[in-house]
């Protein structure tokens, strides 16, 4: 089943403290964003990639794509100040899409079988996200005091890609814009619009490189994946 994907790379990577956008940091000598794009370049179900970048970095990404050609990136889309605005610009740049996936450029380790499971779930349920069971005990805290311990069995950590029928996610973004609602992921906008979102159990390897120690984890995960592929 075919899909188009929005890959987000327009952030600043502040928490990575690398002094530049984390998308350009290398894992085993290949830039992070290239690892991510190659996953979709290699997936026969993916028919196109909308790569969303900061307007100040358009040329840097263009040069990178000359060094590492990704055929499915037809053009670059300029992002916005918030992730949600970057996604919205990405959605507007898609023309034919029926099934759309939204993915963090900083998550290079998502596996093809998982992507396919997600797409099939979204085809039947209209909206689906990858998630893994939370491992830690989670407590709600206010001013340094525990308020409650949340029942862990119902807690899932949500990842990307997230997959939606195009009309469902576009409608949710339009509504969020009208209501000035800012969510931390796209599914939350879809939920707000009254659409059920299904879960597909993903993999703990599908990390988002966020803080400096994640680079060490990423090297280890890539070594493991290269051994088993
Ligand atoms: N992103 C984006 N546009 C924004 C903000 C984020 O396209 N305005 C992208 C990032 O490039 C990243 C993904 O969304 O691939 C997930 O965001 P996050 O991990 O928070 O990355 P950054 O925003 O770059 O990092 P930080 O929050 O630490 O500054
Ligand atoms: Mg961010």
Short mmCIF file of C-alpha atoms and ligand atoms in Angstrom, two decimals:
data_model
loop_
_atom_site.label_atom_id
_atom_site.label_comp_id
_atom_site.label_asym_id
_atom_site.label_seq_id
_atom_site.Cartn_x
_atom_site.Cartn_y
_atom_site.Cartn_z
CA UNK A 1 0.00 0.00 0.00
CA UNK A 2 1.47 3.34 -1.10
CA UNK A 3 2.04 6.34 1.15
CA UNK A 4 3.74 9.73 1.06
CA UNK A 5 5.81 10.89 4.00
CA UNK A 6 6.63 14.21 5.62
CA UNK A 7 10.10 14.09 7.19
CA UNK A 8 10.72 16.92 9.67
CA UNK A 9 14.19 18.44 9.85
CA UNK A 10 13.42 22.12 10.51
CA UNK A 11 14.16 22.16 14.25
CA UNK A 12 17.18 23.70 15.95
CA UNK A 13 18.27 20.74 18.06
CA UNK A 14 18.79 22.90 21.14
CA UNK A 15 18.75 20.00 23.63
CA UNK A 16 21.51 18.23 21.66
CA UNK A 17 23.81 21.19 22.44
CA UNK A 18 25.84 20.63 19.27
CA UNK A 19 25.75 24.28 18.23
CA UNK A 20 23.96 23.36 15.00
CA UNK A 21 20.95 21.40 13.80
CA UNK A 22 21.36 17.80 15.04
CA UNK A 23 20.21 16.47 11.63
CA UNK A 24 23.78 16.99 10.34
CA UNK A 25 25.50 15.05 13.14
CA UNK A 26 26.92 11.76 11.88
CA UNK A 27 26.27 8.20 13.02
CA UNK A 28 29.01 5.92 11.66
CA UNK A 29 30.08 8.76 9.35
CA UNK A 30 26.69 9.29 7.69
CA UNK A 31 24.52 12.30 8.64
CA UNK A 32 21.51 11.52 10.84
CA UNK A 33 18.98 12.87 8.34
CA UNK A 34 20.44 10.69 5.56
CA UNK A 35 20.03 7.54 7.68
CA UNK A 36 16.38 8.50 8.17
CA UNK A 37 15.71 9.35 4.50
CA UNK A 38 17.36 6.11 3.31
CA UNK A 39 14.78 4.08 5.27
CA UNK A 40 12.03 5.53 3.08
CA UNK A 41 14.10 5.64 -0.12
CA UNK A 42 14.42 1.85 0.28
CA UNK A 43 10.77 1.18 1.13
CA UNK A 44 8.82 0.24 -2.04
CA UNK A 45 5.56 1.43 -0.41
CA UNK A 46 6.89 5.01 -0.11
CA UNK A 47 6.03 7.05 -3.20
CA UNK A 48 7.43 10.42 -2.17
CA UNK A 49 9.17 12.32 0.61
CA UNK A 50 8.41 15.92 1.59
CA UNK A 51 11.52 17.03 3.47
CA UNK A 52 10.79 20.02 5.70
CA UNK A 53 13.76 22.26 6.54
CA UNK A 54 14.50 25.65 8.07
CA UNK A 55 14.59 28.38 5.42
CA UNK A 56 18.13 29.32 6.51
CA UNK A 57 19.33 25.76 5.85
CA UNK A 58 17.81 25.09 2.42
CA UNK A 59 21.19 25.33 0.67
CA UNK A 60 22.93 23.08 3.21
CA UNK A 61 20.28 20.39 2.67
CA UNK A 62 20.49 20.82 -1.12
CA UNK A 63 24.24 20.24 -0.99
CA UNK A 64 23.81 17.24 1.31
CA UNK A 65 21.34 15.69 -1.15
CA UNK A 66 23.90 16.06 -3.93
CA UNK A 67 26.42 14.15 -1.83
CA UNK A 68 23.83 11.56 -0.74
CA UNK A 69 21.14 11.42 -3.49
CA UNK A 70 17.64 10.49 -2.29
CA UNK A 71 15.46 10.15 -5.42
CA UNK A 72 12.16 10.38 -3.54
CA UNK A 73 12.90 13.91 -2.26
CA UNK A 74 11.50 15.96 -5.13
CA UNK A 75 11.72 19.34 -3.47
CA UNK A 76 12.32 20.91 -0.07
CA UNK A 77 9.54 22.49 1.99
CA UNK A 78 10.25 25.38 4.35
CA UNK A 79 9.20 24.72 7.96
CA UNK A 80 7.86 26.96 10.72
CA UNK A 81 8.74 28.03 14.27
CA UNK A 82 6.91 25.10 15.91
CA UNK A 83 6.98 21.47 14.83
CA UNK A 84 3.23 21.66 14.20
CA UNK A 85 3.74 24.54 11.74
CA UNK A 86 6.42 22.54 9.94
CA UNK A 87 4.00 19.61 9.57
CA UNK A 88 1.25 21.92 8.28
CA UNK A 89 3.59 23.30 5.60
CA UNK A 90 4.51 19.73 4.72
CA UNK A 91 0.85 18.75 4.38
CA UNK A 92 0.20 21.72 2.08
CA UNK A 93 3.11 20.65 -0.13
CA UNK A 94 1.61 17.18 -0.76
CA UNK A 95 -0.65 17.03 -3.79
CA UNK A 96 -1.86 13.51 -4.43
CA UNK A 97 -1.51 11.88 -1.04
CA UNK A 98 -4.27 9.63 0.32
CA UNK A 99 -2.18 8.01 3.02
CA UNK A 100 0.33 10.28 4.71
CA UNK A 101 3.00 9.48 7.27
CA UNK A 102 4.61 12.11 9.49
CA UNK A 103 8.07 11.34 10.84
CA UNK A 104 10.84 13.00 12.86
CA UNK A 105 14.05 13.37 10.88
CA UNK A 106 15.80 12.59 14.17
CA UNK A 107 14.42 8.98 14.29
CA UNK A 108 16.68 6.99 11.96
CA UNK A 109 15.99 3.42 13.16
CA UNK A 110 12.37 2.68 12.26
CA UNK A 111 12.07 -0.70 10.52
CA UNK A 112 10.25 -1.46 7.28
CA UNK A 113 8.03 -4.23 8.69
CA UNK A 114 6.92 -1.84 11.45
CA UNK A 115 6.18 0.92 8.90
CA UNK A 116 4.06 -1.51 6.87
CA UNK A 117 2.11 -2.66 9.93
CA UNK A 118 1.44 0.99 10.78
CA UNK A 119 0.25 1.85 7.26
CA UNK A 120 -2.13 -1.13 7.19
CA UNK A 121 -3.57 -0.11 10.56
CA UNK A 122 -4.12 3.47 9.37
CA UNK A 123 -5.77 2.21 6.18
CA UNK A 124 -8.38 0.38 8.24
CA UNK A 125 -8.69 2.79 11.21
CA UNK A 126 -7.89 6.18 9.53
CA UNK A 127 -5.23 7.10 12.12
CA UNK A 128 -2.47 5.04 13.74
CA UNK A 129 0.72 5.73 15.70
CA UNK A 130 3.72 3.69 16.81
CA UNK A 131 4.12 3.26 20.54
CA UNK A 132 5.98 1.21 23.14
CA UNK A 133 4.94 0.36 26.70
CA UNK A 134 6.45 2.75 29.25
CA UNK A 135 9.20 1.03 31.27
CA UNK A 136 9.59 3.47 34.16
CA UNK A 137 7.10 4.13 36.92
CA UNK A 138 5.49 7.49 36.19
CA UNK A 139 4.30 9.82 38.96
CA UNK A 140 2.48 13.11 38.74
CA UNK A 141 4.45 15.73 40.70
CA UNK A 142 3.60 19.26 41.77
CA UNK A 143 6.11 21.57 43.48
CA UNK A 144 8.41 18.69 44.37
CA UNK A 145 5.72 16.49 45.91
CA UNK A 146 4.21 13.35 44.43
CA UNK A 147 0.51 13.83 43.72
CA UNK A 148 -0.21 10.37 42.33
CA UNK A 149 1.36 7.28 40.82
CA UNK A 150 -0.13 6.71 37.39
CA UNK A 151 -1.21 3.13 36.55
CA UNK A 152 1.62 2.03 34.26
CA UNK A 153 -0.19 -0.68 32.32
CA UNK A 154 -2.18 1.97 30.44
CA UNK A 155 0.83 4.19 29.61
CA UNK A 156 2.49 4.09 26.20
CA UNK A 157 5.37 6.20 24.89
CA UNK A 158 4.38 7.54 21.49
CA UNK A 159 6.80 7.57 18.56
CA UNK A 160 6.77 8.46 14.89
CA UNK A 161 5.97 7.68 12.13
CA UNK A 162 2.31 8.50 12.68
CA UNK A 163 0.02 7.54 9.78
CA UNK A 164 -3.26 9.12 8.71
CA UNK A 165 -5.66 9.35 5.84
CA UNK A 166 -4.70 12.71 4.32
CA UNK A 167 -8.12 14.32 4.79
CA UNK A 168 -8.25 13.33 8.46
CA UNK A 169 -4.90 14.87 9.38
CA UNK A 170 -5.33 17.96 7.18
CA UNK A 171 -8.75 18.63 8.74
CA UNK A 172 -7.25 18.21 12.24
CA UNK A 173 -4.45 20.68 11.46
CA UNK A 174 -6.92 23.22 10.02
CA UNK A 175 -9.06 22.95 13.16
CA UNK A 176 -6.02 23.29 15.46
CA UNK A 177 -5.00 26.41 13.55
CA UNK A 178 -8.47 27.95 13.93
CA UNK A 179 -8.59 27.11 17.65
CA UNK A 180 -4.95 28.10 18.23
CA UNK A 181 -4.31 24.66 19.69
CA UNK A 182 -0.70 23.50 19.82
CA UNK A 183 -0.11 19.79 20.39
CA UNK A 184 3.12 17.86 20.95
CA UNK A 185 2.34 15.37 18.18
CA UNK A 186 -0.02 15.11 15.21
CA UNK A 187 -2.19 12.41 16.73
CA UNK A 188 -3.16 14.78 19.54
CA UNK A 189 -4.68 17.16 16.96
CA UNK A 190 -6.54 14.27 15.35
CA UNK A 191 -7.79 13.15 18.79
CA UNK A 192 -8.97 16.73 19.50
CA UNK A 193 -10.89 16.65 16.21
CA UNK A 194 -12.81 13.62 17.48
CA UNK A 195 -11.10 10.87 15.47
CA UNK A 196 -9.97 7.67 17.21
CA UNK A 197 -6.27 6.91 16.97
CA UNK A 198 -5.03 3.30 17.02
CA UNK A 199 -1.74 2.04 18.42
CA UNK A 200 0.75 -0.23 16.68
CA UNK A 201 3.36 -1.65 19.05
CA UNK A 202 6.77 -0.50 17.85
CA UNK A 203 10.32 -1.09 18.95
CA UNK A 204 12.48 0.44 21.69
CA UNK A 205 15.23 0.94 19.07
CA UNK A 206 13.16 3.64 17.36
CA UNK A 207 14.68 6.42 19.46
CA UNK A 208 14.54 10.12 18.69
CA UNK A 209 18.02 11.58 19.04
CA UNK A 210 17.36 14.39 21.48
CA UNK A 211 20.19 14.83 24.03
CA UNK A 212 23.97 14.25 23.65
CA UNK A 213 24.02 10.73 25.14
CA UNK A 214 21.54 9.61 22.46
CA UNK A 215 24.46 9.76 19.97
CA UNK A 216 26.17 6.93 21.89
CA UNK A 217 22.96 4.88 21.95
CA UNK A 218 22.54 5.52 18.22
CA UNK A 219 26.00 4.18 17.39
CA UNK A 220 25.23 1.03 19.39
CA UNK A 221 21.78 0.53 17.83
CA UNK A 222 23.20 0.94 14.31
CA UNK A 223 25.94 -1.59 15.04
CA UNK A 224 23.30 -4.05 16.25
CA UNK A 225 21.00 -3.46 13.25
CA UNK A 226 23.90 -3.89 10.80
CA UNK A 227 24.71 -7.24 12.41
CA UNK A 228 21.17 -8.58 12.18
CA UNK A 229 20.15 -7.24 8.74
N1 LIG B 1 11.07 20.07 13.87
C1 LIG B 1 10.67 20.79 12.75
N2 LIG B 1 10.26 22.09 12.89
C2 LIG B 1 10.26 22.70 14.10
C3 LIG B 1 10.67 21.97 15.25
C4 LIG B 1 11.07 20.65 15.11
O1 LIG B 1 10.67 20.26 11.64
N3 LIG B 1 9.89 23.98 14.19
C5 LIG B 1 11.55 18.69 13.72
C6 LIG B 1 12.97 18.45 14.22
O2 LIG B 1 13.91 18.80 13.20
C7 LIG B 1 12.98 16.99 14.59
C8 LIG B 1 11.51 16.69 14.92
O3 LIG B 1 10.75 17.82 14.48
O4 LIG B 1 13.39 16.13 13.54
C9 LIG B 1 11.30 16.40 16.39
O5 LIG B 1 11.61 17.58 17.16
P1 LIG B 1 12.75 17.65 18.28
O6 LIG B 1 13.29 16.32 18.60
O7 LIG B 1 12.20 18.51 19.36
O8 LIG B 1 13.92 18.42 17.50
P2 LIG B 1 14.39 19.93 17.65
O9 LIG B 1 13.20 20.81 17.80
O10 LIG B 1 15.34 20.19 16.53
O11 LIG B 1 15.23 19.86 19.01
P3 LIG B 1 15.05 20.79 20.34
O12 LIG B 1 13.60 20.70 20.73
O13 LIG B 1 15.98 20.15 21.33
O14 LIG B 1 15.48 22.17 19.94
MG1 LIG B 2 11.86 20.61 19.48
#
